[in-house]
Tab-separated table of N, CA, C and O in Angstrom:
chain	number	residue	atom	x	y	z
A	540	MET	N	17.030	90.422	-4.693
A	540	MET	CA	15.672	90.955	-4.331
A	540	MET	C	14.898	90.535	-5.496
A	540	MET	O	13.427	90.196	-5.354
A	541	ILE	N	15.229	91.105	-6.560
A	541	ILE	CA	14.261	91.219	-7.644
A	541	ILE	C	13.974	89.549	-8.273
A	541	ILE	O	13.068	89.447	-8.721
A	542	LEU	N	15.201	88.818	-8.254
A	542	LEU	CA	14.707	87.669	-8.188
A	542	LEU	C	13.888	86.906	-7.424
A	542	LEU	O	13.055	86.037	-7.873
A	543	LEU	N	13.598	87.119	-6.067
A	543	LEU	CA	12.850	86.539	-5.320
A	543	LEU	C	11.291	87.154	-5.642
A	543	LEU	O	10.616	86.246	-5.485
A	544	ILE	N	11.095	88.282	-6.018
A	544	ILE	CA	10.039	88.924	-6.643
A	544	ILE	C	9.507	88.167	-7.897
A	544	ILE	O	8.292	88.062	-7.853
A	545	GLY	N	10.572	87.956	-8.553
A	545	GLY	CA	10.131	87.370	-9.687
A	545	GLY	C	9.520	85.913	-9.598
A	545	GLY	O	8.745	85.310	-10.093
A	546	MET	N	9.940	85.225	-8.557
A	546	MET	CA	9.808	83.720	-8.339
A	546	MET	C	8.624	83.615	-7.733
A	546	MET	O	7.606	82.871	-8.120
A	547	ILE	N	8.138	84.792	-6.734
A	547	ILE	CA	6.954	84.711	-6.066
A	547	ILE	C	5.779	85.203	-7.165
A	547	ILE	O	4.882	84.336	-7.113
A	548	ASN	N	6.201	85.940	-7.994
A	548	ASN	CA	5.341	86.133	-9.042
A	548	ASN	C	4.904	84.936	-10.155
A	548	ASN	O	3.964	84.541	-10.586
A	549	ILE	N	5.881	84.271	-10.244
A	549	ILE	CA	5.849	82.936	-11.169
A	549	ILE	C	4.692	81.912	-10.405
A	549	ILE	O	3.892	81.338	-10.921
A	550	VAL	N	5.209	81.578	-9.085
A	550	VAL	CA	4.384	80.996	-8.191
A	550	VAL	C	2.791	81.415	-8.220
A	550	VAL	O	2.175	80.138	-8.392
A	551	ASN	N	2.585	82.764	-7.911
A	551	ASN	CA	1.398	82.955	-7.901
A	551	ASN	C	0.446	82.681	-9.175
A	551	ASN	O	-0.694	82.503	-9.170
A	552	TYR	N	1.531	82.862	-10.313
A	552	TYR	CA	0.814	82.906	-11.458
A	552	TYR	C	0.248	81.259	-11.634
A	552	TYR	O	-0.779	81.070	-12.278
A	553	PHE	N	1.221	80.212	-11.190
A	553	PHE	CA	0.873	78.888	-11.598
A	553	PHE	C	-0.351	78.322	-10.512
A	553	PHE	O	-1.212	77.781	-10.749
A	554	ASP	N	-0.401	79.194	-9.204
A	554	ASP	CA	-1.456	79.144	-8.254
A	554	ASP	C	-2.680	79.302	-8.952
A	554	ASP	O	-3.863	78.497	-8.816
A	555	HIS	N	-2.694	80.435	-9.539
A	555	HIS	CA	-3.840	81.184	-10.125
A	555	HIS	C	-4.222	80.127	-11.370
A	555	HIS	O	-5.663	79.916	-11.487
A	556	MET	N	-3.446	79.694	-12.459
A	556	MET	CA	-3.898	78.595	-13.521
A	556	MET	C	-4.530	77.527	-12.833
A	556	MET	O	-5.334	76.888	-13.497
A	557	VAL	N	-3.493	77.051	-11.898
A	557	VAL	CA	-4.215	75.748	-11.261
A	557	VAL	C	-5.627	75.803	-10.738
A	557	VAL	O	-6.604	75.116	-10.761
A	558	GLY	N	-6.012	76.803	-9.901
A	558	GLY	CA	-7.107	77.283	-9.411
A	558	GLY	C	-8.363	77.231	-10.721
A	558	GLY	O	-9.342	76.844	-10.528
A	559	GLU	N	-7.850	78.014	-11.744
A	559	GLU	CA	-8.919	78.197	-12.905
A	559	GLU	C	-8.960	76.743	-13.586
A	559	GLU	O	-10.309	76.452	-13.776
A	560	GLN	N	-7.793	75.837	-13.787
A	560	GLN	CA	-8.271	74.814	-14.126
A	560	GLN	C	-9.227	73.854	-13.333
A	560	GLN	O	-9.918	73.128	-13.773
A	561	LYS	N	-9.109	74.003	-11.986
A	561	LYS	CA	-9.885	72.857	-11.132
A	561	LYS	C	-11.521	73.621	-11.482
A	561	LYS	O	-12.225	72.937	-11.328
A	562	ALA	N	-11.682	74.679	-11.399
A	562	ALA	CA	-13.042	75.518	-11.435
A	562	ALA	C	-13.415	74.981	-12.848
A	562	ALA	O	-14.692	74.738	-12.775
A	563	VAL	N	-12.680	74.811	-13.913
A	563	VAL	CA	-13.155	74.639	-15.363
A	563	VAL	C	-13.505	73.076	-15.087
A	563	VAL	O	-14.546	72.344	-15.570
A	564	SER	N	-12.515	72.255	-14.592
A	564	SER	CA	-12.794	70.891	-14.346
A	564	SER	C	-14.481	70.286	-13.423
A	564	SER	O	-14.984	69.590	-14.102
A	565	SER	N	-14.376	71.423	-12.434
A	565	SER	CA	-15.533	71.202	-11.738
A	565	SER	C	-16.689	71.301	-12.505
A	565	SER	O	-17.823	70.855	-12.570
A	566	GLN	N	-16.842	72.513	-13.280
A	566	GLN	CA	-17.936	73.052	-14.359
A	566	GLN	C	-18.262	71.821	-15.392
A	566	GLN	O	-19.428	71.458	-15.210
A	567	ILE	N	-17.055	71.171	-15.902
A	567	ILE	CA	-17.295	70.238	-16.728
A	567	ILE	C	-18.278	68.876	-16.139
A	567	ILE	O	-19.132	68.473	-16.762
A	568	GLU	N	-17.742	68.734	-15.132
A	568	GLU	CA	-18.253	67.467	-14.150
A	568	GLU	C	-19.773	67.654	-13.964
A	568	GLU	O	-20.245	66.843	-13.987
A	569	LYS	N	-19.974	69.104	-13.493
A	569	LYS	CA	-21.415	69.180	-13.245
A	569	LYS	C	-22.497	69.263	-14.568
A	569	LYS	O	-23.433	68.526	-14.156
A	570	SER	N	-21.599	69.766	-15.527
A	570	SER	CA	-22.568	69.831	-17.047
A	570	SER	C	-22.775	68.139	-17.386
A	570	SER	O	-23.704	67.908	-17.587
A	571	ASP	N	-21.667	67.383	-17.072
A	571	ASP	CA	-21.787	66.071	-17.346
A	571	ASP	C	-22.631	65.290	-16.487
A	571	ASP	O	-23.360	64.372	-17.030
A	572	LYS	N	-22.757	65.595	-15.384
A	572	LYS	CA	-23.947	64.928	-14.127
A	572	LYS	C	-25.020	65.418	-14.981
A	572	LYS	O	-26.144	64.587	-15.005
A	573	ILE	N	-25.676	66.654	-15.307
A	573	ILE	CA	-26.673	66.855	-15.746
A	573	ILE	C	-27.127	66.143	-16.928
A	573	ILE	O	-28.314	65.596	-17.037
A	574	MET	N	-26.154	66.190	-17.975
A	574	MET	CA	-26.431	65.278	-19.213
A	574	MET	C	-26.706	64.049	-18.768
A	574	MET	O	-27.550	63.239	-19.352
A	575	SER	N	-25.771	63.191	-17.906
A	575	SER	CA	-26.127	62.226	-17.746
A	575	SER	C	-27.650	61.868	-16.963
A	575	SER	O	-28.281	60.782	-17.234
A	576	ASP	N	-27.846	62.897	-16.223
A	576	ASP	CA	-29.313	62.479	-15.579
A	576	ASP	C	-30.505	62.672	-16.552
A	576	ASP	O	-31.291	61.895	-16.554
A	577	ILE	N	-30.051	63.679	-17.790
A	577	ILE	CA	-31.318	63.532	-18.777
A	577	ILE	C	-31.424	62.532	-19.294
A	577	ILE	O	-32.438	61.961	-19.915
A	578	LYS	N	-30.267	61.908	-19.851
A	578	LYS	CA	-30.024	60.323	-20.219
A	578	LYS	C	-30.844	59.265	-19.454
A	578	LYS	O	-31.713	58.708	-20.169
A	579	MET	N	-30.340	59.222	-18.367
A	579	MET	CA	-30.818	58.181	-17.448
A	579	MET	C	-32.618	58.524	-17.312
A	579	MET	O	-33.281	57.128	-17.132
A	580	ILE	N	-33.012	59.613	-17.400
A	580	ILE	CA	-34.260	59.744	-16.700
A	580	ILE	C	-35.213	59.603	-18.173
A	580	ILE	O	-36.491	59.939	-18.221
A	581	LYS	N	-34.489	59.631	-19.247
A	581	LYS	CA	-35.157	59.648	-20.811
A	581	LYS	C	-36.186	60.863	-20.959
A	581	LYS	O	-37.155	60.833	-21.367
A	582	LEU	N	-35.652	61.983	-20.619
A	582	LEU	CA	-36.047	63.178	-20.432
A	582	LEU	C	-36.563	63.657	-21.778
A	582	LEU	O	-37.909	63.932	-21.881
A	583	GLN	N	-36.035	63.499	-22.900
A	583	GLN	CA	-36.566	63.531	-24.316
A	583	GLN	C	-37.788	62.796	-24.594
A	583	GLN	O	-38.841	63.482	-25.121
A	584	GLU	N	-37.827	61.426	-24.013
A	584	GLU	CA	-39.056	60.890	-24.081
A	584	GLU	C	-40.044	61.393	-23.436
A	584	GLU	O	-41.468	61.492	-24.241
A	585	GLN	N	-39.925	61.764	-22.515
A	585	GLN	CA	-40.765	62.462	-21.590
A	585	GLN	C	-41.610	63.814	-22.223
A	585	GLN	O	-42.793	63.901	-22.158
A	586	ILE	N	-40.594	64.761	-22.825
A	586	ILE	CA	-41.103	65.813	-23.177
A	586	ILE	C	-41.811	65.653	-24.537
A	586	ILE	O	-42.990	66.232	-24.794
A	587	VAL	N	-41.261	64.683	-25.347
A	587	VAL	CA	-41.839	64.011	-26.787
A	587	VAL	C	-43.394	63.776	-26.793
A	587	VAL	O	-44.398	64.131	-27.205
A	588	LYS	N	-43.620	62.940	-25.286
A	588	LYS	CA	-44.613	62.381	-25.110
A	588	LYS	C	-45.659	63.356	-24.640
A	588	LYS	O	-47.057	63.395	-25.160
A	589	LYS	N	-45.357	64.171	-23.792
A	589	LYS	CA	-45.959	65.147	-23.204
A	589	LYS	C	-46.664	66.218	-24.047
A	589	LYS	O	-47.826	66.612	-24.336
A	590	LEU	N	-45.612	66.735	-24.795
A	590	LEU	CA	-45.920	67.639	-25.972
A	590	LEU	C	-46.999	67.068	-27.151
A	590	LEU	O	-48.024	67.637	-27.468
A	591	LYS	N	-46.609	65.578	-27.569
A	591	LYS	CA	-47.662	65.181	-28.491
A	591	LYS	C	-49.113	64.667	-27.624
A	591	LYS	O	-50.179	65.250	-28.562
A	592	GLN	N	-49.172	64.586	-26.459
A	592	GLN	CA	-50.352	64.729	-25.751
A	592	GLN	C	-51.338	66.011	-25.922
A	592	GLN	O	-52.498	65.950	-25.759
A	593	GLU	N	-50.541	66.921	-25.662
A	593	GLU	CA	-51.032	68.211	-25.931
A	593	GLU	C	-51.157	68.920	-27.342
A	593	GLU	O	-51.535	70.106	-27.377
A	594	GLY	N	-50.933	68.160	-28.227
A	594	GLY	CA	-51.308	68.672	-29.520
A	594	GLY	C	-50.256	69.100	-30.369
A	594	GLY	O	-50.171	69.512	-31.776
A	595	TYR	N	-49.069	68.862	-29.966
A	595	TYR	CA	-47.862	69.582	-30.735
A	595	TYR	C	-47.141	68.337	-31.307
A	595	TYR	O	-47.240	67.219	-31.417
A	596	THR	N	-46.326	68.927	-32.476
A	596	THR	CA	-45.392	68.071	-33.301
A	596	THR	C	-43.965	68.186	-33.162
A	596	THR	O	-43.538	68.378	-34.007
A	597	PRO	N	-43.750	67.511	-31.849
A	597	PRO	CA	-41.929	67.669	-31.526
A	597	PRO	C	-41.600	66.244	-32.759
A	597	PRO	O	-41.955	65.306	-32.946
A	598	THR	N	-40.297	66.641	-33.350
A	598	THR	CA	-39.637	65.760	-34.245
A	598	THR	C	-38.727	64.831	-32.969
A	598	THR	O	-38.329	63.876	-33.955
A	599	GLY	N	-38.645	65.204	-32.155
A	599	GLY	CA	-37.535	64.194	-31.215
A	599	GLY	C	-36.244	64.712	-31.249
A	599	GLY	O	-35.265	64.196	-30.391
A	600	THR	N	-35.925	65.939	-31.820
A	600	THR	CA	-34.531	66.375	-31.908
A	600	THR	C	-34.526	67.516	-31.244
A	600	THR	O	-35.293	68.383	-30.997
A	601	PHE	N	-33.429	67.457	-30.241
A	601	PHE	CA	-33.341	68.338	-29.188
A	601	PHE	C	-31.898	68.935	-28.992
A	601	PHE	O	-30.932	67.926	-29.640
A	602	GLY	N	-31.246	70.136	-28.600
A	602	GLY	CA	-30.296	70.604	-28.394
A	602	GLY	C	-30.134	71.209	-27.084
A	602	GLY	O	-30.803	71.742	-26.657
A	603	PHE	N	-28.941	70.576	-26.460
A	603	PHE	CA	-28.945	71.234	-24.936
A	603	PHE	C	-27.572	71.912	-25.094
A	603	PHE	O	-26.467	71.612	-25.624
A	604	SER	N	-27.528	73.006	-24.166
A	604	SER	CA	-26.406	73.756	-24.005
A	604	SER	C	-26.325	74.034	-22.263
A	604	SER	O	-27.260	74.405	-21.785
A	605	ILE	N	-25.311	73.403	-21.794
A	605	ILE	CA	-25.311	73.324	-20.152
A	605	ILE	C	-24.051	74.008	-19.855
A	605	ILE	O	-22.858	73.477	-20.072
A	606	SER	N	-24.111	75.080	-19.243
A	606	SER	CA	-22.949	75.777	-18.805
A	606	SER	C	-22.778	75.397	-17.321
A	606	SER	O	-21.601	75.662	-16.392
A	607	SER	N	-23.673	75.338	-16.548
A	607	SER	CA	-23.763	75.170	-15.143
A	607	SER	C	-25.342	74.910	-14.838
A	607	SER	O	-26.153	75.078	-15.672
A	608	PHE	N	-25.679	74.687	-13.404
A	608	PHE	CA	-27.057	74.255	-13.269
A	608	PHE	C	-27.825	75.549	-13.213
A	608	PHE	O	-29.205	75.273	-13.620
A	609	GLU	N	-27.369	76.636	-13.328
A	609	GLU	CA	-28.018	77.809	-13.139
A	609	GLU	C	-28.130	78.275	-14.481
A	609	GLU	O	-29.271	78.879	-15.105
A	610	LYS	N	-27.680	78.057	-15.614
A	610	LYS	CA	-27.264	78.448	-17.070
A	610	LYS	C	-27.512	77.365	-18.038
A	610	LYS	O	-26.383	76.486	-18.270
A	611	LYS	N	-28.578	76.780	-18.274
A	611	LYS	CA	-29.197	75.672	-19.241
A	611	LYS	C	-30.065	76.192	-20.173
A	611	LYS	O	-30.960	76.632	-20.014
A	612	SER	N	-29.738	75.569	-21.306
A	612	SER	CA	-30.852	75.794	-22.474
A	612	SER	C	-31.264	74.876	-23.358
A	612	SER	O	-30.224	73.595	-23.223
A	613	ILE	N	-32.334	74.655	-23.727
A	613	ILE	CA	-32.586	73.596	-24.621
A	613	ILE	C	-33.430	73.974	-26.249
A	613	ILE	O	-33.989	75.062	-25.552
A	614	THR	N	-33.238	73.422	-27.156
A	614	THR	CA	-33.880	73.772	-28.200
A	614	THR	C	-34.558	72.405	-28.697
A	614	THR	O	-34.191	71.517	-28.880
A	615	ILE	N	-35.916	72.942	-28.965
A	615	ILE	CA	-36.815	71.889	-29.277
A	615	ILE	C	-37.309	72.022	-30.517
A	615	ILE	O	-37.771	73.187	-30.848
A	616	ASP	N	-37.398	70.967	-31.728
A	616	ASP	CA	-37.664	71.328	-32.774
A	616	ASP	C	-39.080	70.608	-32.977
A	616	ASP	O	-39.480	69.458	-32.715
A	617	LEU	N	-39.871	71.381	-33.678
A	617	LEU	CA	-41.358	70.898	-33.983
A	617	LEU	C	-41.504	71.006	-35.416
A	617	LEU	O	-40.942	71.792	-36.267
A	618	LEU	N	-42.131	69.764	-35.918
A	618	LEU	CA	-42.421	69.629	-37.306
A	618	LEU	C	-43.237	70.951	-37.835
A	618	LEU	O	-42.948	71.356	-39.056
A	619	GLU	N	-44.144	71.378	-37.145
A	619	GLU	CA	-44.717	72.868	-37.566
A	619	GLU	C	-44.878	73.640	-36.622
A	619	GLU	O	-45.313	73.205	-35.382
A	620	ILE	N	-44.824	74.555	-36.674
A	620	ILE	CA	-45.100	75.793	-35.967
A	620	ILE	C	-46.654	76.131	-35.779
A	620	ILE	O	-47.184	76.557	-36.928
A	621	PRO	N	-47.409	76.284	-34.825
A	621	PRO	CA	-48.454	76.725	-34.524
A	621	PRO	C	-48.833	78.090	-35.271
A	621	PRO	O	-47.854	78.782	-34.754
A	622	LYS	N	-50.086	78.460	-35.592
A	622	LYS	CA	-50.411	79.786	-36.084
A	622	LYS	C	-50.087	80.835	-34.987
A	622	LYS	O	-49.655	81.868	-35.256
A	623	GLU	N	-50.758	80.402	-33.603
A	623	GLU	CA	-50.493	81.272	-32.630
A	623	GLU	C	-49.189	80.732	-32.042
A	623	GLU	O	-49.081	80.391	-30.928
A	624	LYS	N	-48.236	81.441	-32.807
A	624	LYS	CA	-46.768	80.986	-32.031
A	624	LYS	C	-46.533	81.114	-30.598
A	624	LYS	O	-45.867	80.473	-29.972
A	625	THR	N	-46.578	82.505	-30.527
A	625	THR	CA	-46.444	83.009	-29.149
A	625	THR	C	-47.126	82.420	-27.757
A	625	THR	O	-46.478	82.011	-27.044
A	626	ALA	N	-48.224	82.270	-28.029
A	626	ALA	CA	-49.093	81.371	-27.152
A	626	ALA	C	-48.687	79.960	-27.112
A	626	ALA	O	-48.640	79.493	-25.881
A	627	ALA	N	-48.426	79.312	-28.392
A	627	ALA	CA	-47.932	77.980	-28.311
A	627	ALA	C	-46.448	78.019	-27.538
A	627	ALA	O	-46.436	77.071	-26.571
A	628	GLU	N	-45.651	79.003	-27.552
A	628	GLU	CA	-44.362	78.898	-27.009
A	628	GLU	C	-44.378	79.083	-25.453
A	628	GLU	O	-43.732	78.171	-24.790
A	629	ILE	N	-45.500	79.669	-24.863
A	629	ILE	CA	-45.931	79.882	-23.753
A	629	ILE	C	-46.157	78.915	-23.108
A	629	ILE	O	-45.820	78.279	-22.185
A	630	GLU	N	-47.223	77.894	-23.813
A	630	GLU	CA	-47.873	76.766	-23.076
A	630	GLU	C	-46.278	75.494	-23.169
A	630	GLU	O	-46.454	74.926	-22.553
A	631	ILE	N	-45.745	75.759	-24.357
A	631	ILE	CA	-44.727	74.453	-24.302
A	631	ILE	C	-43.753	74.729	-23.178
A	631	ILE	O	-43.139	73.781	-22.513
A	632	HIS	N	-43.268	75.890	-23.075
A	632	HIS	CA	-42.154	76.591	-21.874
A	632	HIS	C	-42.967	76.026	-20.583
A	632	HIS	O	-41.993	75.610	-19.938
A	633	LYS	N	-44.226	76.355	-20.508
A	633	LYS	CA	-44.853	75.852	-19.299
A	633	LYS	C	-44.719	74.198	-18.879
A	633	LYS	O	-44.331	73.661	-17.825
A	634	ILE	N	-45.245	73.371	-19.958
A	634	ILE	CA	-45.038	72.109	-20.183
A	634	ILE	C	-43.735	71.615	-19.674
A	634	ILE	O	-43.447	70.591	-18.985
A	635	VAL	N	-42.691	71.894	-20.813
A	635	VAL	CA	-41.391	71.437	-20.515
A	635	VAL	C	-40.674	71.704	-19.175
A	635	VAL	O	-40.172	71.127	-18.515
A	636	ASN	N	-41.034	73.064	-18.559
A	636	ASN	CA	-40.625	73.453	-17.253
A	636	ASN	C	-41.201	72.561	-16.156
A	636	ASN	O	-40.542	72.289	-15.278
A	637	GLU	N	-42.378	71.957	-16.383
A	637	GLU	CA	-42.709	71.249	-15.325
A	637	GLU	C	-42.005	69.975	-15.496
A	637	GLU	O	-42.013	69.265	-14.096
A	638	ILE	N	-41.732	69.395	-16.723
A	638	ILE	CA	-41.076	68.232	-16.510
A	638	ILE	C	-39.706	68.549	-15.973
A	638	ILE	O	-39.423	67.430	-15.137
A	639	PHE	N	-39.056	69.438	-16.354
A	639	PHE	CA	-37.773	69.635	-15.583
A	639	PHE	C	-37.797	69.839	-14.207
A	639	PHE	O	-37.275	69.177	-13.261
A	640	GLN	N	-38.710	70.567	-13.665
A	640	GLN	CA	-38.857	70.566	-12.311
A	640	GLN	C	-39.429	69.086	-11.635
A	640	GLN	O	-38.835	68.590	-10.329
A	641	GLU	N	-40.257	68.258	-12.075
A	641	GLU	CA	-40.588	66.953	-11.589
A	641	GLU	C	-39.361	66.232	-11.394
A	641	GLU	O	-38.896	65.434	-10.473
A	642	ASN	N	-38.315	66.484	-12.353
A	642	ASN	CA	-36.840	65.735	-12.500
A	642	ASN	C	-35.779	66.466	-11.716
A	642	ASN	O	-34.636	66.015	-11.769
A	643	GLU	N	-36.357	67.548	-10.901
A	643	GLU	CA	-35.156	68.256	-10.176
A	643	GLU	C	-34.136	68.617	-11.189
A	643	GLU	O	-33.097	68.398	-10.526
A	644	LEU	N	-34.274	69.201	-12.405
A	644	LEU	CA	-33.279	69.699	-12.845
A	644	LEU	C	-33.138	70.937	-13.203
A	644	LEU	O	-32.401	71.643	-13.942
A	645	GLY	N	-34.249	71.797	-12.299
A	645	GLY	CA	-34.238	73.287	-12.361
A	645	GLY	C	-34.843	73.714	-13.858
A	645	GLY	O	-35.138	73.024	-14.661
A	646	LEU	N	-34.705	75.324	-13.898
A	646	LEU	CA	-35.259	75.796	-15.144
A	646	LEU	C	-34.336	75.806	-16.296
A	646	LEU	O	-33.053	75.833	-16.080
A	647	PHE	N	-34.690	75.565	-17.488
A	647	PHE	CA	-34.052	75.812	-18.610
A	647	PHE	C	-34.349	77.092	-19.459
A	647	PHE	O	-35.483	77.241	-19.411
A	648	GLU	N	-33.504	77.663	-20.240
A	648	GLU	CA	-34.138	78.521	-21.141
A	648	GLU	C	-34.500	77.840	-22.572
A	648	GLU	O	-33.798	76.650	-22.616
A	649	ILE	N	-35.468	78.120	-22.857
A	649	ILE	CA	-36.155	77.046	-24.055
A	649	ILE	C	-36.168	77.880	-25.294
A	649	ILE	O	-36.868	78.996	-25.284
A	650	THR	N	-36.016	77.089	-26.394
A	650	THR	CA	-36.157	77.856	-27.678
A	650	THR	C	-36.953	76.866	-28.429
A	650	THR	O	-36.668	75.500	-28.583
A	651	ILE	N	-37.764	77.292	-29.226
A	651	ILE	CA	-38.849	76.230	-30.093
A	651	ILE	C	-38.332	76.856	-31.448
A	651	ILE	O	-38.090	77.844	-31.945
A	652	GLN	N	-38.010	75.922	-32.409
A	652	GLN	CA	-37.792	75.922	-33.519
A	652	GLN	C	-38.650	74.940	-34.674
A	652	GLN	O	-39.044	74.135	-34.093
């Protein structure tokens, strides 16, 4: 009887591990798809072009962190931070999120540096 309970626990443990592994694989595939979409639509070029049109100085260097469609972030480097940093960040957030929405990428958490 003890042996049977032990075997059931082992099977349950492996089922749990397989389920977690599938969930992680699925998450990686979704993140890879988002990054592929970002490259395909040349998102960085769109952002740089729009920010320059609005008078900002993006370096073209971006950092992305994508855990899921709901949890994404981008870091945008500027050559110079405007004197009115808070107002500039609000405007940049609006500009960048409009580009994300136009490209059906959802909202990103945005960091300016």
